[in-house]
Short mmCIF file of C-alpha atoms in Angstrom, two decimals:
data_model
loop_
_atom_site.label_atom_id
_atom_site.label_comp_id
_atom_site.label_asym_id
_atom_site.label_seq_id
_atom_site.Cartn_x
_atom_site.Cartn_y
_atom_site.Cartn_z
CA UNK E 20 -58.84 -6.76 7.09
CA UNK E 21 -55.17 -6.22 6.86
CA UNK E 22 -55.46 -3.61 4.56
CA UNK E 23 -58.10 -1.54 6.82
CA UNK E 24 -56.07 -2.15 9.91
CA UNK E 25 -53.17 -0.46 7.57
CA UNK E 26 -54.71 2.29 6.66
CA UNK E 27 -56.10 2.98 10.47
CA UNK E 28 -52.44 2.29 11.37
CA UNK E 29 -50.83 4.88 8.61
CA UNK E 30 -53.39 7.15 9.20
CA UNK E 31 -55.01 7.15 5.94
CA UNK E 32 -58.64 6.47 7.97
CA UNK E 33 -58.30 9.14 10.45
CA UNK E 34 -59.84 8.71 13.93
CA UNK E 35 -63.94 9.34 13.50
CA UNK E 36 -64.27 8.42 10.31
CA UNK E 37 -67.49 6.47 9.87
CA UNK E 38 -66.93 2.92 7.74
CA UNK E 39 -69.74 1.91 5.83
CA UNK E 40 -72.43 -0.22 7.17
CA UNK E 41 -71.37 -4.20 6.66
CA UNK E 42 -74.32 -4.88 4.59
CA UNK E 43 -72.74 -1.89 1.61
CA UNK E 44 -69.26 -2.33 2.24
CA UNK E 45 -69.78 -6.62 1.44
CA UNK E 46 -72.37 -5.62 -1.61
CA UNK E 47 -69.24 -3.08 -2.70
CA UNK E 48 -66.59 -5.92 -2.55
CA UNK E 49 -68.49 -8.57 -3.86
CA UNK E 50 -68.08 -11.02 -0.47
CA UNK E 51 -70.71 -12.21 2.26
CA UNK E 52 -72.02 -9.24 4.79
CA UNK E 53 -71.03 -11.96 7.72
CA UNK E 54 -67.28 -11.75 6.76
CA UNK E 55 -67.44 -7.96 6.86
CA UNK E 56 -69.16 -8.12 9.58
CA UNK E 57 -66.88 -10.76 11.48
CA UNK E 58 -63.70 -8.59 9.96
CA UNK E 59 -65.29 -5.36 11.89
CA UNK E 60 -66.04 -7.34 14.91
CA UNK E 61 -61.96 -8.56 15.45
CA UNK E 62 -60.80 -4.86 14.25
CA UNK E 63 -63.02 -3.84 17.42
CA UNK E 64 -61.69 -6.23 19.75
CA UNK E 65 -58.13 -5.37 18.61
CA UNK E 66 -59.10 -1.86 19.54
CA UNK E 67 -58.51 -0.29 15.48
CA UNK E 68 -62.13 0.44 15.39
CA UNK E 69 -65.34 0.93 17.78
CA UNK E 70 -69.15 0.14 17.56
CA UNK E 71 -71.83 1.87 19.08
CA UNK E 72 -75.47 1.44 18.37
CA UNK E 73 -76.86 4.33 16.50
CA UNK E 74 -74.07 5.54 15.71
CA UNK E 75 -72.03 2.99 13.36
CA UNK E 76 -68.72 1.45 13.30
CA UNK E 77 -65.82 4.41 13.00
CA UNK E 78 -62.45 4.44 13.46
CA UNK E 79 -61.31 4.59 16.90
CA UNK E 80 -59.46 7.67 18.43
CA UNK E 81 -56.24 7.27 19.79
CA UNK E 82 -53.31 9.94 20.95
CA UNK E 83 -49.99 9.87 18.97
CA UNK E 84 -47.41 6.96 20.18
CA UNK E 85 -45.23 8.72 22.33
CA UNK E 86 -41.71 9.26 20.93
CA UNK E 87 -38.80 8.33 22.93
CA UNK E 88 -37.00 11.27 24.01
CA UNK E 89 -33.96 11.72 21.18
CA UNK E 90 -30.80 10.15 22.74
CA UNK E 91 -27.91 12.36 23.42
CA UNK E 92 -25.80 12.52 20.46
CA UNK E 93 -22.90 9.43 21.09
CA UNK E 94 -19.52 10.19 21.76
CA UNK E 95 -16.96 8.93 19.58
CA UNK E 96 -13.39 8.99 19.94
CA UNK E 97 -12.25 11.61 17.75
CA UNK E 98 -9.19 10.55 14.98
CA UNK E 99 -7.97 13.67 13.70
CA UNK E 100 -6.42 13.57 10.45
CA UNK E 101 -2.30 14.02 10.94
CA UNK E 102 -1.82 18.06 10.08
CA UNK E 103 1.73 16.27 9.30
CA UNK E 104 2.96 13.18 7.68
CA UNK E 105 6.36 11.74 8.06
CA UNK E 106 5.53 8.00 7.32
CA UNK E 107 8.06 6.58 5.02
CA UNK E 108 7.43 5.10 1.49
CA UNK E 109 5.84 7.82 -0.51
CA UNK E 110 7.87 10.37 -2.44
CA UNK E 111 7.06 14.10 -2.77
CA UNK E 112 3.81 13.70 -4.83
CA UNK E 113 3.42 17.45 -5.55
CA UNK E 114 6.63 16.93 -7.58
CA UNK E 115 5.48 14.69 -10.22
CA UNK E 116 6.45 16.04 -13.35
CA UNK E 117 3.03 16.30 -14.72
CA UNK E 118 4.38 18.45 -17.65
CA UNK E 119 6.65 16.09 -18.95
CA UNK E 120 4.57 13.16 -18.73
CA UNK E 121 1.62 14.94 -20.37
CA UNK E 122 4.19 15.24 -23.53
CA UNK E 123 5.69 11.79 -23.50
CA UNK E 124 1.82 10.64 -23.43
CA UNK E 125 0.93 12.50 -26.62
CA UNK E 126 4.30 11.54 -28.07
CA UNK E 127 3.66 7.93 -27.10
CA UNK E 128 -0.35 7.63 -28.43
CA UNK E 129 0.58 9.56 -31.34
CA UNK E 130 2.95 6.84 -32.55
CA UNK E 131 1.25 3.71 -30.68
CA UNK E 132 0.99 1.03 -33.01
CA UNK E 133 -2.86 -0.31 -33.23
CA UNK E 134 -1.64 -3.45 -31.90
CA UNK E 135 -0.50 -1.96 -28.94
CA UNK E 136 -4.23 -1.41 -27.73
CA UNK E 137 -4.46 -4.98 -27.31
CA UNK E 138 -4.17 -7.48 -24.55
CA UNK E 139 -0.26 -8.06 -25.74
CA UNK E 140 2.46 -9.69 -24.60
CA UNK E 141 2.67 -10.85 -20.29
CA UNK E 142 6.23 -9.71 -20.55
CA UNK E 143 4.98 -6.34 -21.52
CA UNK E 144 5.60 -3.76 -24.20
CA UNK E 145 8.76 -4.45 -25.82
CA UNK E 146 9.57 -0.35 -26.29
CA UNK E 147 9.42 -0.49 -22.81
CA UNK E 148 11.91 -3.30 -21.94
CA UNK E 149 14.12 -1.95 -24.47
CA UNK E 150 14.27 0.97 -23.17
CA UNK E 151 14.56 -0.31 -19.64
CA UNK E 152 17.53 -2.54 -20.31
CA UNK E 153 19.50 0.25 -21.27
CA UNK E 154 18.70 2.57 -18.54
CA UNK E 155 19.37 -0.33 -15.68
CA UNK E 156 22.44 -1.24 -17.24
CA UNK E 157 23.72 2.29 -17.31
CA UNK E 158 22.34 3.80 -13.72
CA UNK E 159 22.03 0.44 -12.11
CA UNK E 160 24.67 -2.12 -13.23
CA UNK E 161 21.79 -4.09 -13.87
CA UNK E 162 22.45 -6.86 -16.95
CA UNK E 163 19.15 -6.48 -18.51
CA UNK E 164 18.48 -8.06 -21.75
CA UNK E 165 15.01 -6.94 -22.99
CA UNK E 166 13.80 -10.36 -23.27
CA UNK E 167 14.72 -11.02 -19.42
CA UNK E 168 12.49 -8.25 -18.29
CA UNK E 169 8.54 -8.58 -16.89
CA UNK E 170 6.91 -5.30 -16.72
CA UNK E 171 3.99 -5.88 -13.74
CA UNK E 172 2.28 -3.45 -11.00
CA UNK E 173 4.79 -2.65 -8.96
CA UNK E 174 7.21 -4.67 -6.46
CA UNK E 175 4.05 -6.37 -4.71
CA UNK E 176 2.99 -7.73 -7.86
CA UNK E 177 6.20 -8.90 -9.10
CA UNK E 178 6.88 -10.81 -5.50
CA UNK E 179 3.46 -12.40 -5.87
CA UNK E 180 4.71 -13.55 -9.50
CA UNK E 181 7.75 -15.03 -7.79
CA UNK E 182 6.47 -16.25 -4.61
CA UNK E 183 4.08 -18.62 -6.87
CA UNK E 184 7.11 -19.74 -9.25
CA UNK E 185 8.94 -20.67 -5.96
CA UNK E 186 5.94 -22.26 -4.51
CA UNK E 187 5.32 -24.42 -7.56
CA UNK E 188 9.02 -25.52 -7.53
CA UNK E 189 8.28 -26.70 -4.32
CA UNK E 190 10.31 -24.57 -2.07
CA UNK E 191 9.20 -24.12 1.29
CA UNK E 192 10.96 -20.76 2.83
CA UNK E 193 12.01 -17.58 1.56
CA UNK E 194 14.37 -15.97 4.41
CA UNK E 195 13.74 -12.10 5.10
CA UNK E 196 15.43 -9.54 6.65
CA UNK E 197 14.39 -8.99 10.36
CA UNK E 198 13.14 -5.66 9.59
CA UNK E 199 11.09 -5.17 7.00
CA UNK E 200 7.54 -4.69 5.37
CA UNK E 201 4.70 -7.04 6.79
CA UNK E 202 3.05 -6.71 3.73
CA UNK E 203 5.92 -8.31 1.78
CA UNK E 204 6.26 -11.05 4.45
CA UNK E 205 2.51 -11.85 3.75
CA UNK E 206 2.58 -12.40 0.07
CA UNK E 207 5.13 -15.02 0.70
CA UNK E 208 3.09 -16.43 3.22
CA UNK E 209 -0.04 -16.34 1.25
CA UNK E 210 1.81 -18.20 -1.47
CA UNK E 211 2.48 -21.01 1.42
CA UNK E 212 6.21 -20.27 1.68
CA UNK E 213 7.52 -19.68 5.52
CA UNK E 214 9.66 -16.26 6.16
CA UNK E 215 12.34 -17.17 8.46
CA UNK E 216 14.27 -14.17 9.68
CA UNK E 217 17.98 -13.19 9.43
CA UNK E 218 19.64 -11.24 11.83
CA UNK E 219 20.73 -7.53 11.00
CA UNK E 220 24.10 -5.54 12.52
CA UNK E 221 25.70 -2.93 11.31
CA UNK E 222 27.02 -4.48 8.36
CA UNK E 223 23.71 -5.50 7.06
CA UNK E 224 21.57 -8.54 7.00
CA UNK E 225 23.74 -11.54 7.97
CA UNK E 226 23.72 -13.42 4.65
CA UNK E 227 26.16 -16.21 5.82
CA UNK E 228 23.79 -17.29 7.96
CA UNK E 229 21.61 -18.67 5.00
CA UNK E 230 22.83 -21.89 4.86
CA UNK E 231 21.35 -22.34 8.71
CA UNK E 232 17.85 -21.77 7.58
CA UNK E 233 16.11 -25.05 7.16
CA UNK E 234 14.76 -25.24 3.73
CA UNK E 235 15.31 -21.88 2.43
CA UNK E 236 15.22 -21.50 -1.28
CA UNK E 237 15.45 -17.50 -1.56
CA UNK E 238 16.33 -15.05 0.14
CA UNK E 239 14.63 -11.31 -0.05
CA UNK E 240 17.36 -8.57 0.55
CA UNK E 241 17.16 -4.63 0.39
CA UNK E 242 20.67 -4.52 -0.42
CA UNK E 243 21.32 -1.09 -1.86
CA UNK E 244 19.61 0.73 1.16
CA UNK E 245 17.90 -2.05 3.75
CA UNK E 246 14.40 -1.14 4.81
CA UNK E 247 13.78 0.47 7.43
CA UNK E 248 17.26 0.43 9.21
CA UNK E 249 19.02 2.38 6.50
CA UNK E 250 22.20 0.42 5.71
CA UNK E 251 23.92 -0.59 2.84
CA UNK E 252 24.74 -4.24 2.61
CA UNK E 253 28.56 -5.39 3.02
CA UNK E 254 30.66 -6.25 0.03
CA UNK E 255 31.34 -9.65 2.19
CA UNK E 256 27.13 -10.18 2.82
CA UNK E 257 26.29 -9.35 -0.76
CA UNK E 258 29.13 -12.38 -1.92
CA UNK E 259 27.95 -14.39 0.33
CA UNK E 260 24.30 -14.30 -0.60
CA UNK E 261 25.36 -15.22 -4.12
CA UNK E 262 27.61 -17.41 -3.09
CA UNK E 263 24.78 -19.32 -1.53
CA UNK E 264 22.44 -19.42 -4.45
CA UNK E 265 24.94 -20.80 -6.53
CA UNK E 266 26.03 -23.75 -4.40
CA UNK E 267 22.32 -24.67 -3.30
CA UNK E 268 20.57 -23.63 -6.38
CA UNK E 269 19.01 -20.58 -4.75
CA UNK E 270 17.35 -17.64 -5.41
CA UNK E 271 18.00 -13.94 -4.27
CA UNK E 272 15.14 -11.66 -4.78
CA UNK E 273 16.59 -8.31 -4.91
CA UNK E 274 14.16 -5.37 -3.71
CA UNK E 275 15.94 -2.06 -5.45
CA UNK E 276 13.14 0.10 -4.22
CA UNK E 277 15.09 3.80 -3.85
CA UNK E 278 18.43 2.64 -5.54
CA UNK E 279 18.89 5.88 -7.37
CA UNK E 280 18.60 7.90 -4.42
CA UNK E 281 22.23 8.02 -2.72
CA UNK E 282 23.60 11.58 -1.78
CA UNK E 283 26.74 10.87 -0.58
CA UNK E 284 28.38 9.47 -3.24
CA UNK E 285 27.82 7.11 -6.50
CA UNK E 286 25.00 4.70 -5.98
CA UNK E 287 26.14 1.37 -5.26
CA UNK E 288 25.51 -0.71 -8.41
CA UNK E 289 22.91 -3.82 -7.75
CA UNK E 290 23.52 -6.69 -6.51
CA UNK E 291 22.03 -8.60 -9.36
CA UNK E 292 25.23 -7.59 -11.72
CA UNK E 293 27.17 -10.45 -9.17
CA UNK E 294 24.89 -12.95 -10.82
CA UNK E 295 22.52 -12.58 -13.27
CA UNK E 296 21.48 -16.47 -13.38
CA UNK E 297 21.04 -16.20 -9.48
CA UNK E 298 19.27 -12.90 -8.65
CA UNK E 299 15.75 -11.67 -9.57
CA UNK E 300 15.74 -7.79 -9.75
CA UNK E 301 12.71 -6.34 -9.02
CA UNK E 302 12.70 -1.88 -9.30
CA UNK E 303 9.51 0.04 -9.80
CA UNK E 304 8.73 4.09 -10.54
CA UNK E 305 6.49 4.01 -7.08
CA UNK E 306 9.73 6.16 -5.47
CA UNK E 307 11.52 7.51 -8.67
CA UNK E 308 7.70 9.08 -10.10
CA UNK E 309 4.73 8.07 -7.91
CA UNK E 310 3.16 4.89 -6.60
CA UNK E 311 0.14 5.78 -8.20
CA UNK E 312 1.52 4.90 -11.69
CA UNK E 313 1.39 1.25 -10.61
CA UNK E 314 4.66 0.66 -12.83
CA UNK E 315 7.37 -2.01 -11.78
CA UNK E 316 9.79 -4.82 -13.39
CA UNK E 317 11.58 -7.61 -12.90
CA UNK E 318 14.90 -8.70 -14.39
CA UNK E 319 15.23 -12.53 -14.14
CA UNK E 320 17.41 -14.87 -14.68
CA UNK E 321 16.94 -17.17 -18.00
CA UNK E 322 15.91 -20.32 -16.52
CA UNK E 323 12.60 -18.44 -14.67
CA UNK E 324 11.53 -16.61 -17.62
CA UNK E 325 9.22 -18.78 -19.17
CA UNK E 326 7.45 -19.49 -15.19
CA UNK E 327 6.78 -16.15 -14.79
CA UNK E 328 5.41 -15.41 -17.86
CA UNK E 329 2.78 -18.19 -17.60
CA UNK E 330 2.27 -16.98 -14.33
CA UNK E 331 1.80 -13.41 -14.81
CA UNK E 332 -0.49 -14.65 -18.26
CA UNK E 333 -2.74 -16.70 -15.93
CA UNK E 334 -3.42 -13.50 -13.75
CA UNK E 335 -3.57 -11.49 -16.53
CA UNK E 336 -2.92 -8.17 -14.49
CA UNK E 337 -0.82 -5.80 -16.32
CA UNK E 338 0.37 -2.21 -16.41
CA UNK E 339 -1.96 0.34 -18.54
CA UNK E 340 -0.48 -0.04 -22.11
CA UNK E 341 -0.61 3.27 -22.78
CA UNK E 342 1.29 3.97 -19.44
CA UNK E 343 4.06 1.41 -20.50
CA UNK E 344 4.42 3.46 -24.18
CA UNK E 345 4.73 6.70 -22.03
CA UNK E 346 7.24 5.64 -19.26
CA UNK E 347 9.46 4.00 -22.24
CA UNK E 348 9.02 8.09 -24.13
CA UNK E 349 9.67 9.84 -21.00
CA UNK E 350 12.87 7.68 -20.05
CA UNK E 351 13.87 7.71 -23.89
CA UNK E 352 14.21 11.04 -24.18
CA UNK E 353 16.27 11.84 -21.06
CA UNK E 354 13.17 13.21 -18.84
CA UNK E 355 13.52 10.55 -16.45
CA UNK E 356 17.49 11.22 -15.66
CA UNK E 357 16.57 15.01 -15.53
CA UNK E 358 13.71 14.02 -12.80
CA UNK E 359 15.60 11.83 -10.76
CA UNK E 360 18.67 14.12 -10.61
CA UNK E 361 16.25 17.07 -9.49
CA UNK E 362 14.68 14.87 -7.20
CA UNK E 363 18.12 13.54 -5.67
CA UNK E 364 19.17 17.63 -5.00
CA UNK E 365 15.64 17.63 -3.46
CA UNK E 366 15.65 14.99 -1.07
CA UNK E 367 19.51 15.68 -0.22
CA UNK E 368 18.39 18.66 1.18
CA UNK E 369 15.28 17.62 3.18
CA UNK E 370 17.50 15.20 4.79
CA UNK E 371 20.23 17.53 5.42
CA UNK E 372 17.55 19.74 6.97
CA UNK E 373 16.29 17.01 8.93
CA UNK E 374 20.23 16.21 10.96
CA UNK E 375 20.28 19.97 11.16
CA UNK E 376 17.26 20.56 13.55
CA UNK E 377 17.79 16.77 15.54
CA UNK E 378 21.44 18.10 15.93
CA UNK E 379 20.13 21.53 17.05
CA UNK E 380 16.64 20.91 19.11
CA UNK E 381 18.20 17.14 20.54
CA UNK E 382 21.58 16.40 20.76
CA UNK E 383 21.44 13.73 22.38
CA UNK E 384 19.76 11.99 19.56
CA UNK E 385 21.30 10.82 16.91
CA UNK E 386 20.05 10.64 12.99
CA UNK E 387 21.42 7.44 11.71
CA UNK E 388 21.55 5.14 8.17
CA UNK E 389 23.49 6.18 4.90
CA UNK E 390 22.67 9.22 3.03
CA UNK E 391 20.26 7.83 0.57
CA UNK E 392 16.58 6.89 -0.02
CA UNK E 393 13.41 8.76 1.23
CA UNK E 394 13.65 8.28 4.88
CA UNK E 395 15.94 8.26 8.15
CA UNK E 396 16.27 6.65 11.08
CA UNK E 397 16.64 8.35 14.42
CA UNK E 398 17.74 6.70 17.61
CA UNK E 399 15.45 6.57 20.83
CA UNK E 400 16.72 5.94 23.99
CA UNK E 401 15.62 2.57 25.01
CA UNK E 402 12.42 2.18 25.98
CA UNK E 403 11.10 5.49 25.00
CA UNK E 404 9.93 4.27 21.08
CA UNK E 405 5.82 4.44 22.21
CA UNK E 406 5.71 7.74 24.26
CA UNK E 407 7.41 9.55 21.49
CA UNK E 408 5.44 8.50 18.61
CA UNK E 409 2.51 9.39 20.84
CA UNK E 410 3.81 12.85 21.72
CA UNK E 411 4.26 13.07 17.91
CA UNK E 412 0.37 12.22 17.70
CA UNK E 413 -0.09 14.92 19.66
CA UNK E 414 1.71 17.27 18.00
CA UNK E 415 -0.40 16.65 14.92
CA UNK E 416 2.12 14.77 13.13
CA UNK E 417 2.23 10.55 11.68
CA UNK E 418 5.41 8.80 12.08
CA UNK E 419 6.31 5.31 12.49
CA UNK E 420 8.32 3.76 15.08
CA UNK E 421 11.16 0.90 14.46
CA UNK E 422 8.89 -1.58 16.18
CA UNK E 423 6.34 -1.45 13.36
CA UNK E 424 8.88 -3.08 10.92
CA UNK E 425 9.91 -5.79 13.28
CA UNK E 426 9.62 -9.63 12.12
CA UNK E 427 7.34 -11.44 14.81
CA UNK E 428 10.16 -13.85 15.26
CA UNK E 429 12.74 -10.90 16.10
CA UNK E 430 12.82 -9.80 19.76
CA UNK E 431 12.39 -5.96 20.46
CA UNK E 432 15.90 -4.61 20.55
CA UNK E 433 16.11 -1.06 19.80
CA UNK E 434 13.77 2.02 19.53
CA UNK E 435 13.98 4.48 17.09
CA UNK E 436 11.65 6.70 14.70
CA UNK E 437 11.60 5.86 11.53
CA UNK E 438 11.05 9.13 9.44
CA UNK E 439 9.98 9.52 5.95
CA UNK E 440 11.42 13.17 4.73
CA UNK E 441 9.92 13.02 1.39
CA UNK E 442 6.32 12.88 1.56
CA UNK E 443 5.40 16.60 2.79
CA UNK E 444 5.11 18.77 0.23
CA UNK E 445 7.12 22.32 0.55
CA UNK E 446 4.31 23.95 2.04
CA UNK E 447 4.19 21.85 5.16
CA UNK E 448 7.69 20.79 5.79
CA UNK E 449 8.80 23.28 8.27
CA UNK E 450 6.10 22.58 10.06
CA UNK E 451 6.46 18.80 10.26
CA UNK E 452 9.97 19.29 11.42
CA UNK E 453 9.05 21.86 14.43
CA UNK E 454 6.28 18.89 15.57
CA UNK E 455 8.87 16.08 15.20
CA UNK E 456 11.55 18.29 17.43
CA UNK E 457 8.97 18.93 19.93
CA UNK E 458 8.25 15.29 20.13
CA UNK E 459 11.86 14.17 20.99
CA UNK E 460 12.99 13.53 24.16
#
């Protein structure tokens, strides 16, 4: 019966089709005639079949089911992809040194020992750690013996490993800056650590207030170039952070995310040089080369090396061996230094052009922050940040307001834009500047 019903429903038995008599169908199926007669009777009652004396049992005529009128197309809010982006945090991806990287990869692959393609040491390839030790000492003033370096998959990976170790040491809180990246704070909170915020002023984070933060066993700082506010940490504040760590057994986590890019003077050396036994230095190739490489490094106090190595070994999350060997060759050959020098000039021109455009088109607006890194801060009149960000969106420009980077515990105290001038390719740079200036009050 179910098969007959389905055949009529799907149209395999067309309306008017005469069905076999109950006697012949029962014989074909090998069932009692009454079984077929009962099934026919039920399908007649349901309207699938008709039965008339002299004309047998047929498929009932039926009209096509009424199809509902097609619904009008749903109107969805249109989210246009911005024509230009001045979001901070990315380098100029079009400037990645493809030819130099390919040449380094060929040399590295040719020279790689067979064992390099195994899982290897959780600390990372010794070739890269050795080259990094020399480079960081020379370029950033970091004390970085190879056995104290851990290669990781970028800053966030390094922070995750450090947070895991701190939590295992029963640290309850890591002090952070009032303005920064929320996903960095999230890494710490997921490890069970609180993130009390230290206040900021024109001299940088007020590290002298660390002693007043209950339960703090570490502090996370962007000392060379505060993100996103843009100032360098004052020497007295640097010393205060290290003095606090020495006096309490605490740890300073130094995020040196763009320390190689200073334009008005020689880069300030890393905070780690003041006390390598109390500072965890975290660096990355994400700003100097490309974030897609997933390549970073940690330089650790001696007492933490074993704990971080164990944490990293358990997670088994490491950068590609070939990429490590390629980066080692790229640095050792001098190509990395040449690329950084070239990009330093490129980004300095970008920043100068940004300042000049804002000064000309919006003379009442200031561009602040030291001449460094890949972003600048545009101060806005009080209460205008949201309207300027919305005006920029109408101009096809993606840009962030300062409030996006404010710690949840900090009251709103300034209106500004955080402008990433490294992101646009050369072909879009002029258009991005024009869109920005049109949006300014």
